Amino acid sequence: MKDQCIKVQQTEEDIKALQDTIYVIGGKWKLPIIHSICNGNKHFKEIERSIPGITTRMLSRSLRELEDNKLITRTVDPNVPTLVEYEFTEYAKEYGVLITEMIRWGKHHKKMIIGQL
Amino acid sequence: MKDQCIKVQQTEEDIKALQDTIYVIGGKWKLPIIHSICNGNKHFKEIERSIPGITTRMLSRSLRELEDNKLITRTVDPNVPTLVEYEFTEYAKEYGVLITEMIRWGKHHKKMIIGQL
DNA sequence: CGGTATCCTCTCTGATACTG
DNA sequence: CAGTATCAGAGAGGATACCG
C-alpha cells in the first residue's frame, strides 16, 4: 500500500462496491425521499408534498428503486386498496452509519471549498 | 425523531450535504481514478492505461473536478513542462473513513440483494 | 506526454395529461 | 389516493480527431 493512498488499499471489487453504493442512493431524489420517510411521511401524496419540486413520475420511480434495493417496503392496505404505506426496512437502518458519515463529510467539504480553509 | 428514522434526524442542510458528497465522488470514473492514484499512478497516461475503457476526455474532466474539489493536486514539472503529476491532498485522506464505510456497505448490500438473505 | 475540440448518443429528468 | 403514459429537454458520457 502506497503512502499517498486514501487510508485503504482498494481492490477492483471495492471499486464496484463503492459504485453500487453511490448508485443505490444516488440521483436527485433518493436522499430527499429517505429524509421524508424519516420524518414520518408514509403515503405517496404525503411524501410528494414534503419534497418541493418532485414530480409524481420521479417519486414513483425512485420509490420503486428503493424498494428493489430493500431499503423500503410498500404495503397496500387490504381494506383500502388505494392506501399505500412506505416504510423503512430493518435492513435500511444498517445504513445509518454511512448516512452519518456522508453528512459529516459533505458539511466539512463545503466549508473547505467555500471558505478555502 | 421518529422510530423508523435511519439513525439520525436529517435537516434540510444535511440532505444538501449528502447530495454534495455524492456529487463530488459520483459519476462513472471518479472512484476508479481515485483507486488508480491510490495504487501509485501519477501521470495522465499512467492513470489512463490503468482504467480500462476511460477516454482522455473523461479522464481530463474528472481529474479537473477532483482538483476543483481539492482532493488531488496537479503539478507541472518546471523542467519538463509535459510532465504532470497528480497526487492526493492531505485533505483527501480525511475522506478515508467514508470510503471504507461505503465499501463495507456496498459489499454487504450486494450480498443482500443477490443472495436474498 | 498531456491534453482540447467536436459531434453524437443515450440516459436521466421534467412537464403534462390521464387512469383505476 | 396512487400512480402510469407520453413527449421533450438537458446533461453525462463515448468516439474520433487534432494540438503544443
PDB file of C-alpha atoms (C1' of nucleotides) in Angstrom:
ATOM      1  CA  MET A   1       0.000   0.000   0.000  1.00  0.00           C
ATOM      2  CA  LYS A   2       1.331   3.349  -1.025  1.00  0.00           C
ATOM      3  CA  ASP A   3       1.699   6.170   1.431  1.00  0.00           C
ATOM      4  CA  GLN A   4      -0.395   8.538  -0.614  1.00  0.00           C
ATOM      5  CA  CYS A   5      -3.281   6.126  -0.623  1.00  0.00           C
ATOM      6  CA  ILE A   6      -6.519   7.232   0.938  1.00  0.00           C
ATOM      7  CA  LYS A   7      -6.367   5.100   4.015  1.00  0.00           C
ATOM      8  CA  VAL A   8      -7.184   1.745   2.487  1.00  0.00           C
ATOM      9  CA  GLN A   9      -5.946  -0.140  -0.494  1.00  0.00           C
ATOM     10  CA  GLN A  10      -8.877  -0.689  -2.768  1.00  0.00           C
ATOM     11  CA  THR A  11      -9.352  -3.764  -4.916  1.00  0.00           C
ATOM     12  CA  GLU A  12     -11.383  -3.868  -8.103  1.00  0.00           C
ATOM     13  CA  GLU A  13     -14.154  -5.406  -6.062  1.00  0.00           C
ATOM     14  CA  ASP A  14     -14.027  -2.489  -3.648  1.00  0.00           C
ATOM     15  CA  ILE A  15     -14.446  -0.042  -6.505  1.00  0.00           C
ATOM     16  CA  LYS A  16     -17.516  -1.894  -7.704  1.00  0.00           C
ATOM     17  CA  ALA A  17     -18.914  -1.910  -4.187  1.00  0.00           C
ATOM     18  CA  LEU A  18     -18.377   1.834  -3.988  1.00  0.00           C
ATOM     19  CA  GLN A  19     -20.128   2.416  -7.266  1.00  0.00           C
ATOM     20  CA  ASP A  20     -23.007   0.232  -6.167  1.00  0.00           C
ATOM     21  CA  THR A  21     -23.386   2.291  -3.039  1.00  0.00           C
ATOM     22  CA  ILE A  22     -23.404   5.517  -4.988  1.00  0.00           C
ATOM     23  CA  TYR A  23     -25.882   4.072  -7.419  1.00  0.00           C
ATOM     24  CA  VAL A  24     -28.312   2.917  -4.741  1.00  0.00           C
ATOM     25  CA  ILE A  25     -28.524   6.275  -3.012  1.00  0.00           C
ATOM     26  CA  GLY A  26     -27.530   8.441  -5.975  1.00  0.00           C
ATOM     27  CA  GLY A  27     -29.637  10.551  -8.268  1.00  0.00           C
ATOM     28  CA  LYS A  28     -31.521  13.665  -7.455  1.00  0.00           C
ATOM     29  CA  TRP A  29     -34.365  12.444  -5.261  1.00  0.00           C
ATOM     30  CA  LYS A  30     -33.361   9.348  -3.282  1.00  0.00           C
ATOM     31  CA  LEU A  31     -31.947  11.259  -0.354  1.00  0.00           C
ATOM     32  CA  PRO A  32     -34.829  13.728  -0.049  1.00  0.00           C
ATOM     33  CA  ILE A  33     -37.233  10.773  -0.151  1.00  0.00           C
ATOM     34  CA  ILE A  34     -35.328   8.933   2.559  1.00  0.00           C
ATOM     35  CA  HIS A  35     -35.384  12.134   4.544  1.00  0.00           C
ATOM     36  CA  SER A  36     -39.124  12.481   4.084  1.00  0.00           C
ATOM     37  CA  ILE A  37     -39.904   8.938   5.198  1.00  0.00           C
ATOM     38  CA  CYS A  38     -37.558   9.523   8.122  1.00  0.00           C
ATOM     39  CA  ASN A  39     -39.736  12.400   9.143  1.00  0.00           C
ATOM     40  CA  GLY A  40     -42.802  10.220   9.369  1.00  0.00           C
ATOM     41  CA  ASN A  41     -44.338  10.540   5.918  1.00  0.00           C
ATOM     42  CA  LYS A  42     -45.760   7.245   4.775  1.00  0.00           C
ATOM     43  CA  HIS A  43     -48.112   7.883   1.876  1.00  0.00           C
ATOM     44  CA  PHE A  44     -47.362   8.787  -1.701  1.00  0.00           C
ATOM     45  CA  LYS A  45     -49.033  12.190  -1.586  1.00  0.00           C
ATOM     46  CA  GLU A  46     -47.564  12.946   1.820  1.00  0.00           C
ATOM     47  CA  ILE A  47     -44.084  12.294   0.571  1.00  0.00           C
ATOM     48  CA  GLU A  48     -44.759  14.200  -2.642  1.00  0.00           C
ATOM     49  CA  ARG A  49     -45.983  17.276  -0.782  1.00  0.00           C
ATOM     50  CA  SER A  50     -42.991  17.207   1.537  1.00  0.00           C
ATOM     51  CA  ILE A  51     -40.466  17.394  -1.296  1.00  0.00           C
ATOM     52  CA  PRO A  52     -40.663  20.647  -3.249  1.00  0.00           C
ATOM     53  CA  GLY A  53     -40.199  20.199  -6.970  1.00  0.00           C
ATOM     54  CA  ILE A  54     -40.540  16.451  -7.239  1.00  0.00           C
ATOM     55  CA  THR A  55     -42.947  15.074  -9.839  1.00  0.00           C
ATOM     56  CA  THR A  56     -45.132  12.006  -9.412  1.00  0.00           C
ATOM     57  CA  ARG A  57     -43.093  10.353 -12.082  1.00  0.00           C
ATOM     58  CA  MET A  58     -39.775  10.719 -10.315  1.00  0.00           C
ATOM     59  CA  LEU A  59     -41.253   9.908  -6.935  1.00  0.00           C
ATOM     60  CA  SER A  60     -42.798   6.746  -8.321  1.00  0.00           C
ATOM     61  CA  ARG A  61     -39.586   5.625  -9.984  1.00  0.00           C
ATOM     62  CA  SER A  62     -37.375   6.450  -7.033  1.00  0.00           C
ATOM     63  CA  LEU A  63     -39.644   4.663  -4.586  1.00  0.00           C
ATOM     64  CA  ARG A  64     -39.575   1.561  -6.737  1.00  0.00           C
ATOM     65  CA  GLU A  65     -35.793   1.614  -6.907  1.00  0.00           C
ATOM     66  CA  LEU A  66     -35.522   1.985  -3.154  1.00  0.00           C
ATOM     67  CA  GLU A  67     -37.950  -0.895  -2.826  1.00  0.00           C
ATOM     68  CA  ASP A  68     -35.945  -3.035  -5.266  1.00  0.00           C
ATOM     69  CA  ASN A  69     -32.945  -2.404  -3.079  1.00  0.00           C
ATOM     70  CA  LYS A  70     -34.859  -3.485   0.012  1.00  0.00           C
ATOM     71  CA  LEU A  71     -34.467  -0.140   1.712  1.00  0.00           C
ATOM     72  CA  ILE A  72     -38.184   0.444   1.970  1.00  0.00           C
ATOM     73  CA  THR A  73     -41.307  -1.685   1.900  1.00  0.00           C
ATOM     74  CA  ARG A  74     -44.507  -0.920   0.053  1.00  0.00           C
ATOM     75  CA  THR A  75     -47.643  -2.115   1.742  1.00  0.00           C
ATOM     76  CA  VAL A  76     -51.156  -1.867   0.336  1.00  0.00           C
ATOM     77  CA  ASP A  77     -53.939  -1.753   2.886  1.00  0.00           C
ATOM     78  CA  PRO A  78     -56.146  -4.769   2.040  1.00  0.00           C
ATOM     79  CA  ASN A  79     -59.207  -2.882   3.216  1.00  0.00           C
ATOM     80  CA  VAL A  80     -58.432   0.355   1.457  1.00  0.00           C
ATOM     81  CA  PRO A  81     -56.726  -0.603  -1.802  1.00  0.00           C
ATOM     82  CA  THR A  82     -55.860   2.983  -2.601  1.00  0.00           C
ATOM     83  CA  LEU A  83     -53.943   3.397   0.636  1.00  0.00           C
ATOM     84  CA  VAL A  84     -50.262   2.534   0.429  1.00  0.00           C
ATOM     85  CA  GLU A  85     -47.629   2.779   3.124  1.00  0.00           C
ATOM     86  CA  TYR A  86     -43.944   3.166   2.568  1.00  0.00           C
ATOM     87  CA  GLU A  87     -41.656   2.283   5.453  1.00  0.00           C
ATOM     88  CA  PHE A  88     -38.020   1.587   6.077  1.00  0.00           C
ATOM     89  CA  THR A  89     -36.886  -1.974   6.357  1.00  0.00           C
ATOM     90  CA  GLU A  90     -34.847  -3.084   9.318  1.00  0.00           C
ATOM     91  CA  TYR A  91     -32.077  -3.574   6.832  1.00  0.00           C
ATOM     92  CA  ALA A  92     -32.121   0.097   5.885  1.00  0.00           C
ATOM     93  CA  LYS A  93     -31.112   1.028   9.366  1.00  0.00           C
ATOM     94  CA  GLU A  94     -27.684  -0.522   8.919  1.00  0.00           C
ATOM     95  CA  TYR A  95     -27.303   2.306   6.501  1.00  0.00           C
ATOM     96  CA  GLY A  96     -27.302   4.873   9.290  1.00  0.00           C
ATOM     97  CA  VAL A  97     -23.561   4.897   9.879  1.00  0.00           C
ATOM     98  CA  LEU A  98     -22.980   5.617   6.226  1.00  0.00           C
ATOM     99  CA  ILE A  99     -25.529   8.428   6.119  1.00  0.00           C
ATOM    100  CA  THR A 100     -23.964   9.989   9.179  1.00  0.00           C
ATOM    101  CA  GLU A 101     -20.513   9.781   7.719  1.00  0.00           C
ATOM    102  CA  MET A 102     -21.630  11.245   4.396  1.00  0.00           C
ATOM    103  CA  ILE A 103     -23.354  14.154   6.107  1.00  0.00           C
ATOM    104  CA  ARG A 104     -20.268  14.815   8.197  1.00  0.00           C
ATOM    105  CA  TRP A 105     -18.011  14.734   5.193  1.00  0.00           C
ATOM    106  CA  GLY A 106     -20.302  16.810   2.976  1.00  0.00           C
ATOM    107  CA  LYS A 107     -20.542  19.605   5.537  1.00  0.00           C
ATOM    108  CA  HIS A 108     -16.854  19.627   6.189  1.00  0.00           C
ATOM    109  CA  HIS A 109     -16.180  19.635   2.481  1.00  0.00           C
ATOM    110  CA  LYS A 110     -18.484  22.554   1.810  1.00  0.00           C
ATOM    111  CA  LYS A 111     -16.750  24.661   4.438  1.00  0.00           C
ATOM    112  CA  MET A 112     -13.435  23.689   2.947  1.00  0.00           C
ATOM    113  CA  ILE A 113     -14.364  24.603  -0.607  1.00  0.00           C
ATOM    114  CA  ILE A 114     -16.285  27.774   0.148  1.00  0.00           C
ATOM    115  CA  GLY A 115     -14.119  29.070   2.938  1.00  0.00           C
ATOM    116  CA  GLN A 116     -10.911  27.954   1.285  1.00  0.00           C
ATOM    117  CA  LEU A 117      -9.512  26.969   4.678  1.00  0.00           C
TER     118      LEU A 117
ATOM    119  CA  MET B   1     -37.148  11.823  15.958  1.00  0.00           C
ATOM    120  CA  LYS B   2     -39.273   9.016  14.652  1.00  0.00           C
ATOM    121  CA  ASP B   3     -38.536   5.437  15.453  1.00  0.00           C
ATOM    122  CA  GLN B   4     -38.390   4.386  11.834  1.00  0.00           C
ATOM    123  CA  CYS B   5     -35.803   7.006  11.089  1.00  0.00           C
ATOM    124  CA  ILE B   6     -32.448   5.855   9.833  1.00  0.00           C
ATOM    125  CA  LYS B   7     -30.420   6.579  12.898  1.00  0.00           C
ATOM    126  CA  VAL B   8     -30.256  10.334  12.678  1.00  0.00           C
ATOM    127  CA  GLN B   9     -32.801  13.018  12.054  1.00  0.00           C
ATOM    128  CA  GLN B  10     -31.758  14.825   8.946  1.00  0.00           C
ATOM    129  CA  THR B  11     -32.202  18.522   8.376  1.00  0.00           C
ATOM    130  CA  GLU B  12     -32.502  20.184   5.008  1.00  0.00           C
ATOM    131  CA  GLU B  13     -28.890  21.130   5.358  1.00  0.00           C
ATOM    132  CA  ASP B  14     -27.944  17.520   5.951  1.00  0.00           C
ATOM    133  CA  ILE B  15     -29.686  16.491   2.752  1.00  0.00           C
ATOM    134  CA  LYS B  16     -27.715  19.066   0.799  1.00  0.00           C
ATOM    135  CA  ALA B  17     -24.514  17.875   2.404  1.00  0.00           C
ATOM    136  CA  LEU B  18     -25.333  14.326   1.395  1.00  0.00           C
ATOM    137  CA  GLN B  19     -26.010  15.336  -2.162  1.00  0.00           C
ATOM    138  CA  ASP B  20     -22.779  17.295  -2.271  1.00  0.00           C
ATOM    139  CA  THR B  21     -20.875  14.234  -1.144  1.00  0.00           C
ATOM    140  CA  ILE B  22     -22.485  12.080  -3.801  1.00  0.00           C
ATOM    141  CA  TYR B  23     -21.788  14.716  -6.399  1.00  0.00           C
ATOM    142  CA  VAL B  24     -18.102  15.049  -5.531  1.00  0.00           C
ATOM    143  CA  ILE B  25     -17.370  11.349  -5.825  1.00  0.00           C
ATOM    144  CA  GLY B  26     -20.212  10.446  -8.162  1.00  0.00           C
ATOM    145  CA  GLY B  27     -20.234   9.773 -11.861  1.00  0.00           C
ATOM    146  CA  LYS B  28     -18.703   6.870 -13.665  1.00  0.00           C
ATOM    147  CA  TRP B  29     -14.993   7.491 -13.330  1.00  0.00           C
ATOM    148  CA  LYS B  30     -14.163   9.346 -10.102  1.00  0.00           C
ATOM    149  CA  LEU B  31     -13.798   6.260  -7.986  1.00  0.00           C
ATOM    150  CA  PRO B  32     -11.702   4.290 -10.474  1.00  0.00           C
ATOM    151  CA  ILE B  33      -9.438   7.334 -10.791  1.00  0.00           C
ATOM    152  CA  ILE B  34      -9.073   7.637  -7.039  1.00  0.00           C
ATOM    153  CA  HIS B  35      -8.284   3.957  -6.963  1.00  0.00           C
ATOM    154  CA  SER B  36      -5.666   4.335  -9.652  1.00  0.00           C
ATOM    155  CA  ILE B  37      -3.885   7.199  -7.914  1.00  0.00           C
ATOM    156  CA  CYS B  38      -4.068   5.165  -4.717  1.00  0.00           C
ATOM    157  CA  ASN B  39      -2.137   2.456  -6.453  1.00  0.00           C
ATOM    158  CA  GLY B  40       0.736   4.748  -7.270  1.00  0.00           C
ATOM    159  CA  ASN B  41      -0.150   6.070 -10.702  1.00  0.00           C
ATOM    160  CA  LYS B  42       0.765   9.709 -11.033  1.00  0.00           C
ATOM    161  CA  HIS B  43       0.817  10.636 -14.707  1.00  0.00           C
ATOM    162  CA  PHE B  44      -2.061  11.153 -17.096  1.00  0.00           C
ATOM    163  CA  LYS B  45      -1.160   8.274 -19.388  1.00  0.00           C
ATOM    164  CA  GLU B  46      -0.405   6.013 -16.448  1.00  0.00           C
ATOM    165  CA  ILE B  47      -3.802   6.616 -14.982  1.00  0.00           C
ATOM    166  CA  GLU B  48      -5.451   6.289 -18.373  1.00  0.00           C
ATOM    167  CA  ARG B  49      -3.830   2.933 -19.048  1.00  0.00           C
ATOM    168  CA  SER B  50      -4.802   1.633 -15.648  1.00  0.00           C
ATOM    169  CA  ILE B  51      -8.506   2.258 -16.194  1.00  0.00           C
ATOM    170  CA  PRO B  52      -9.974   0.152 -18.987  1.00  0.00           C
ATOM    171  CA  GLY B  53     -12.492   1.979 -21.108  1.00  0.00           C
ATOM    172  CA  ILE B  54     -11.853   5.529 -19.984  1.00  0.00           C
ATOM    173  CA  THR B  55     -11.311   8.164 -22.675  1.00  0.00           C
ATOM    174  CA  THR B  56      -8.887  11.090 -22.439  1.00  0.00           C
ATOM    175  CA  ARG B  57     -11.869  13.364 -22.417  1.00  0.00           C
ATOM    176  CA  MET B  58     -13.485  11.839 -19.355  1.00  0.00           C
ATOM    177  CA  LEU B  59     -10.172  11.412 -17.573  1.00  0.00           C
ATOM    178  CA  SER B  60      -9.337  15.057 -18.176  1.00  0.00           C
ATOM    179  CA  ARG B  61     -12.707  16.277 -16.972  1.00  0.00           C
ATOM    180  CA  SER B  62     -12.809  14.044 -13.930  1.00  0.00           C
ATOM    181  CA  LEU B  63      -9.293  14.975 -12.870  1.00  0.00           C
ATOM    182  CA  ARG B  64     -10.178  18.646 -13.094  1.00  0.00           C
ATOM    183  CA  GLU B  65     -13.278  18.137 -10.982  1.00  0.00           C
ATOM    184  CA  LEU B  66     -11.322  16.259  -8.345  1.00  0.00           C
ATOM    185  CA  GLU B  67      -8.782  19.057  -8.404  1.00  0.00           C
ATOM    186  CA  ASP B  68     -11.512  21.697  -8.053  1.00  0.00           C
ATOM    187  CA  ASN B  69     -12.696  19.825  -5.005  1.00  0.00           C
ATOM    188  CA  LYS B  70      -9.180  19.828  -3.566  1.00  0.00           C
ATOM    189  CA  LEU B  71      -8.948  16.062  -3.477  1.00  0.00           C
ATOM    190  CA  ILE B  72      -5.924  15.951  -5.749  1.00  0.00           C
ATOM    191  CA  THR B  73      -3.198  18.321  -6.801  1.00  0.00           C
ATOM    192  CA  ARG B  74      -1.872  18.825 -10.315  1.00  0.00           C
ATOM    193  CA  THR B  75       1.796  19.659 -10.533  1.00  0.00           C
ATOM    194  CA  VAL B  76       3.712  20.512 -13.681  1.00  0.00           C
ATOM    195  CA  ASP B  77       7.409  19.780 -13.615  1.00  0.00           C
ATOM    196  CA  PRO B  78       9.065  23.175 -14.315  1.00  0.00           C
ATOM    197  CA  ASN B  79      11.931  21.414 -16.072  1.00  0.00           C
ATOM    198  CA  VAL B  80       9.794  19.093 -18.143  1.00  0.00           C
ATOM    199  CA  PRO B  81       6.639  21.034 -19.000  1.00  0.00           C
ATOM    200  CA  THR B  82       4.974  17.973 -20.480  1.00  0.00           C
ATOM    201  CA  LEU B  83       5.339  16.019 -17.266  1.00  0.00           C
ATOM    202  CA  VAL B  84       2.437  16.349 -14.869  1.00  0.00           C
ATOM    203  CA  GLU B  85       1.895  14.678 -11.524  1.00  0.00           C
ATOM    204  CA  TYR B  86      -1.400  14.060  -9.867  1.00  0.00           C
ATOM    205  CA  GLU B  87      -1.374  13.373  -6.141  1.00  0.00           C
ATOM    206  CA  PHE B  88      -3.778  13.253  -3.249  1.00  0.00           C
ATOM    207  CA  THR B  89      -4.014  16.195  -0.966  1.00  0.00           C
ATOM    208  CA  GLU B  90      -3.708  15.739   2.762  1.00  0.00           C
ATOM    209  CA  TYR B  91      -7.294  16.801   2.875  1.00  0.00           C
ATOM    210  CA  ALA B  92      -8.359  13.862   0.730  1.00  0.00           C
ATOM    211  CA  LYS B  93      -7.178  11.494   3.384  1.00  0.00           C
ATOM    212  CA  GLU B  94      -9.889  12.633   5.765  1.00  0.00           C
ATOM    213  CA  TYR B  95     -12.095  11.004   3.244  1.00  0.00           C
ATOM    214  CA  GLY B  96     -10.801   7.551   4.121  1.00  0.00           C
ATOM    215  CA  VAL B  97     -13.401   6.760   6.748  1.00  0.00           C
ATOM    216  CA  LEU B  98     -16.154   7.483   4.283  1.00  0.00           C
ATOM    217  CA  ILE B  99     -14.612   5.347   1.555  1.00  0.00           C
ATOM    218  CA  THR B 100     -14.218   2.492   3.985  1.00  0.00           C
ATOM    219  CA  GLU B 101     -17.786   2.757   5.117  1.00  0.00           C
ATOM    220  CA  MET B 102     -19.096   2.920   1.550  1.00  0.00           C
ATOM    221  CA  ILE B 103     -17.116  -0.139   0.539  1.00  0.00           C
ATOM    222  CA  ARG B 104     -18.378  -2.023   3.562  1.00  0.00           C
ATOM    223  CA  TRP B 105     -21.949  -1.076   2.857  1.00  0.00           C
ATOM    224  CA  GLY B 106     -21.760  -1.763  -0.874  1.00  0.00           C
ATOM    225  CA  LYS B 107     -20.418  -5.270  -0.347  1.00  0.00           C
ATOM    226  CA  HIS B 108     -22.922  -6.082   2.301  1.00  0.00           C
ATOM    227  CA  HIS B 109     -25.678  -4.724   0.129  1.00  0.00           C
ATOM    228  CA  LYS B 110     -24.685  -6.786  -2.885  1.00  0.00           C
ATOM    229  CA  LYS B 111     -24.751  -9.959  -0.856  1.00  0.00           C
ATOM    230  CA  MET B 112     -28.137  -8.973   0.463  1.00  0.00           C
ATOM    231  CA  ILE B 113     -29.647  -8.275  -2.923  1.00  0.00           C
ATOM    232  CA  ILE B 114     -28.134 -11.189  -4.791  1.00  0.00           C
ATOM    233  CA  GLY B 115     -28.339 -13.764  -2.066  1.00  0.00           C
ATOM    234  CA  GLN B 116     -31.684 -12.536  -0.814  1.00  0.00           C
ATOM    235  CA  LEU B 117     -30.579 -13.162   2.769  1.00  0.00           C
TER     236      LEU B 117
ATOM    237  C1'  DC C   1       3.198  13.368 -22.899  1.00  0.00           C
ATOM    238  C1'  DG C   2      -0.976  15.704 -21.654  1.00  0.00           C
ATOM    239  C1'  DG C   3      -4.375  17.141 -23.043  1.00  0.00           C
ATOM    240  C1'  DT C   4      -8.713  20.048 -26.087  1.00  0.00           C
ATOM    241  C1'  DA C   5     -12.465  20.263 -29.661  1.00  0.00           C
ATOM    242  C1'  DT C   6     -16.313  18.457 -31.968  1.00  0.00           C
ATOM    243  C1'  DC C   7     -20.030  15.741 -32.641  1.00  0.00           C
ATOM    244  C1'  DC C   8     -23.166  12.263 -31.362  1.00  0.00           C
ATOM    245  C1'  DT C   9     -25.869   9.103 -28.415  1.00  0.00           C
ATOM    246  C1'  DC C  10     -28.259   7.723 -24.578  1.00  0.00           C
ATOM    247  C1'  DT C  11     -29.976   8.141 -20.035  1.00  0.00           C
ATOM    248  C1'  DC C  12     -31.972  10.969 -16.559  1.00  0.00           C
ATOM    249  C1'  DT C  13     -35.211  14.254 -15.507  1.00  0.00           C
ATOM    250  C1'  DG C  14     -39.198  17.457 -16.222  1.00  0.00           C
ATOM    251  C1'  DA C  15     -43.959  18.727 -17.930  1.00  0.00           C
ATOM    252  C1'  DT C  16     -48.298  17.422 -18.759  1.00  0.00           C
ATOM    253  C1'  DA C  17     -52.144  14.520 -19.201  1.00  0.00           C
ATOM    254  C1'  DC C  18     -54.625  10.656 -17.922  1.00  0.00           C
ATOM    255  C1'  DT C  19     -56.370   6.241 -15.119  1.00  0.00           C
ATOM    256  C1'  DG C  20     -58.321   2.800 -11.605  1.00  0.00           C
TER     257       DG C  20
ATOM    258  C1'  DC D   1     -55.145   8.398  -3.374  1.00  0.00           C
ATOM    259  C1'  DA D   2     -51.532   6.294  -6.011  1.00  0.00           C
ATOM    260  C1'  DG D   3     -49.851   6.134  -9.542  1.00  0.00           C
ATOM    261  C1'  DT D   4     -48.726   5.315 -15.433  1.00  0.00           C
ATOM    262  C1'  DA D   5     -48.023   7.170 -20.296  1.00  0.00           C
ATOM    263  C1'  DT D   6     -46.088  10.162 -23.476  1.00  0.00           C
ATOM    264  C1'  DC D   7     -43.205  13.552 -25.197  1.00  0.00           C
ATOM    265  C1'  DA D   8     -39.380  16.852 -24.837  1.00  0.00           C
ATOM    266  C1'  DG D   9     -35.114  18.940 -22.971  1.00  0.00           C
ATOM    267  C1'  DA D  10     -30.651  18.818 -20.519  1.00  0.00           C
ATOM    268  C1'  DG D  11     -26.574  16.733 -19.331  1.00  0.00           C
ATOM    269  C1'  DA D  12     -23.400  12.806 -18.831  1.00  0.00           C
ATOM    270  C1'  DG D  13     -20.640  10.083 -21.354  1.00  0.00           C
ATOM    271  C1'  DG D  14     -18.431   7.984 -25.814  1.00  0.00           C
ATOM    272  C1'  DA D  15     -15.801   8.275 -30.494  1.00  0.00           C
ATOM    273  C1'  DT D  16     -12.691  10.423 -33.022  1.00  0.00           C
ATOM    274  C1'  DA D  17      -9.524  13.843 -34.477  1.00  0.00           C
ATOM    275  C1'  DC D  18      -6.289  17.112 -33.556  1.00  0.00           C
ATOM    276  C1'  DC D  19      -2.683  20.305 -30.905  1.00  0.00           C
ATOM    277  C1'  DG D  20       1.555  22.213 -28.195  1.00  0.00           C
TER     278       DG D  20
END
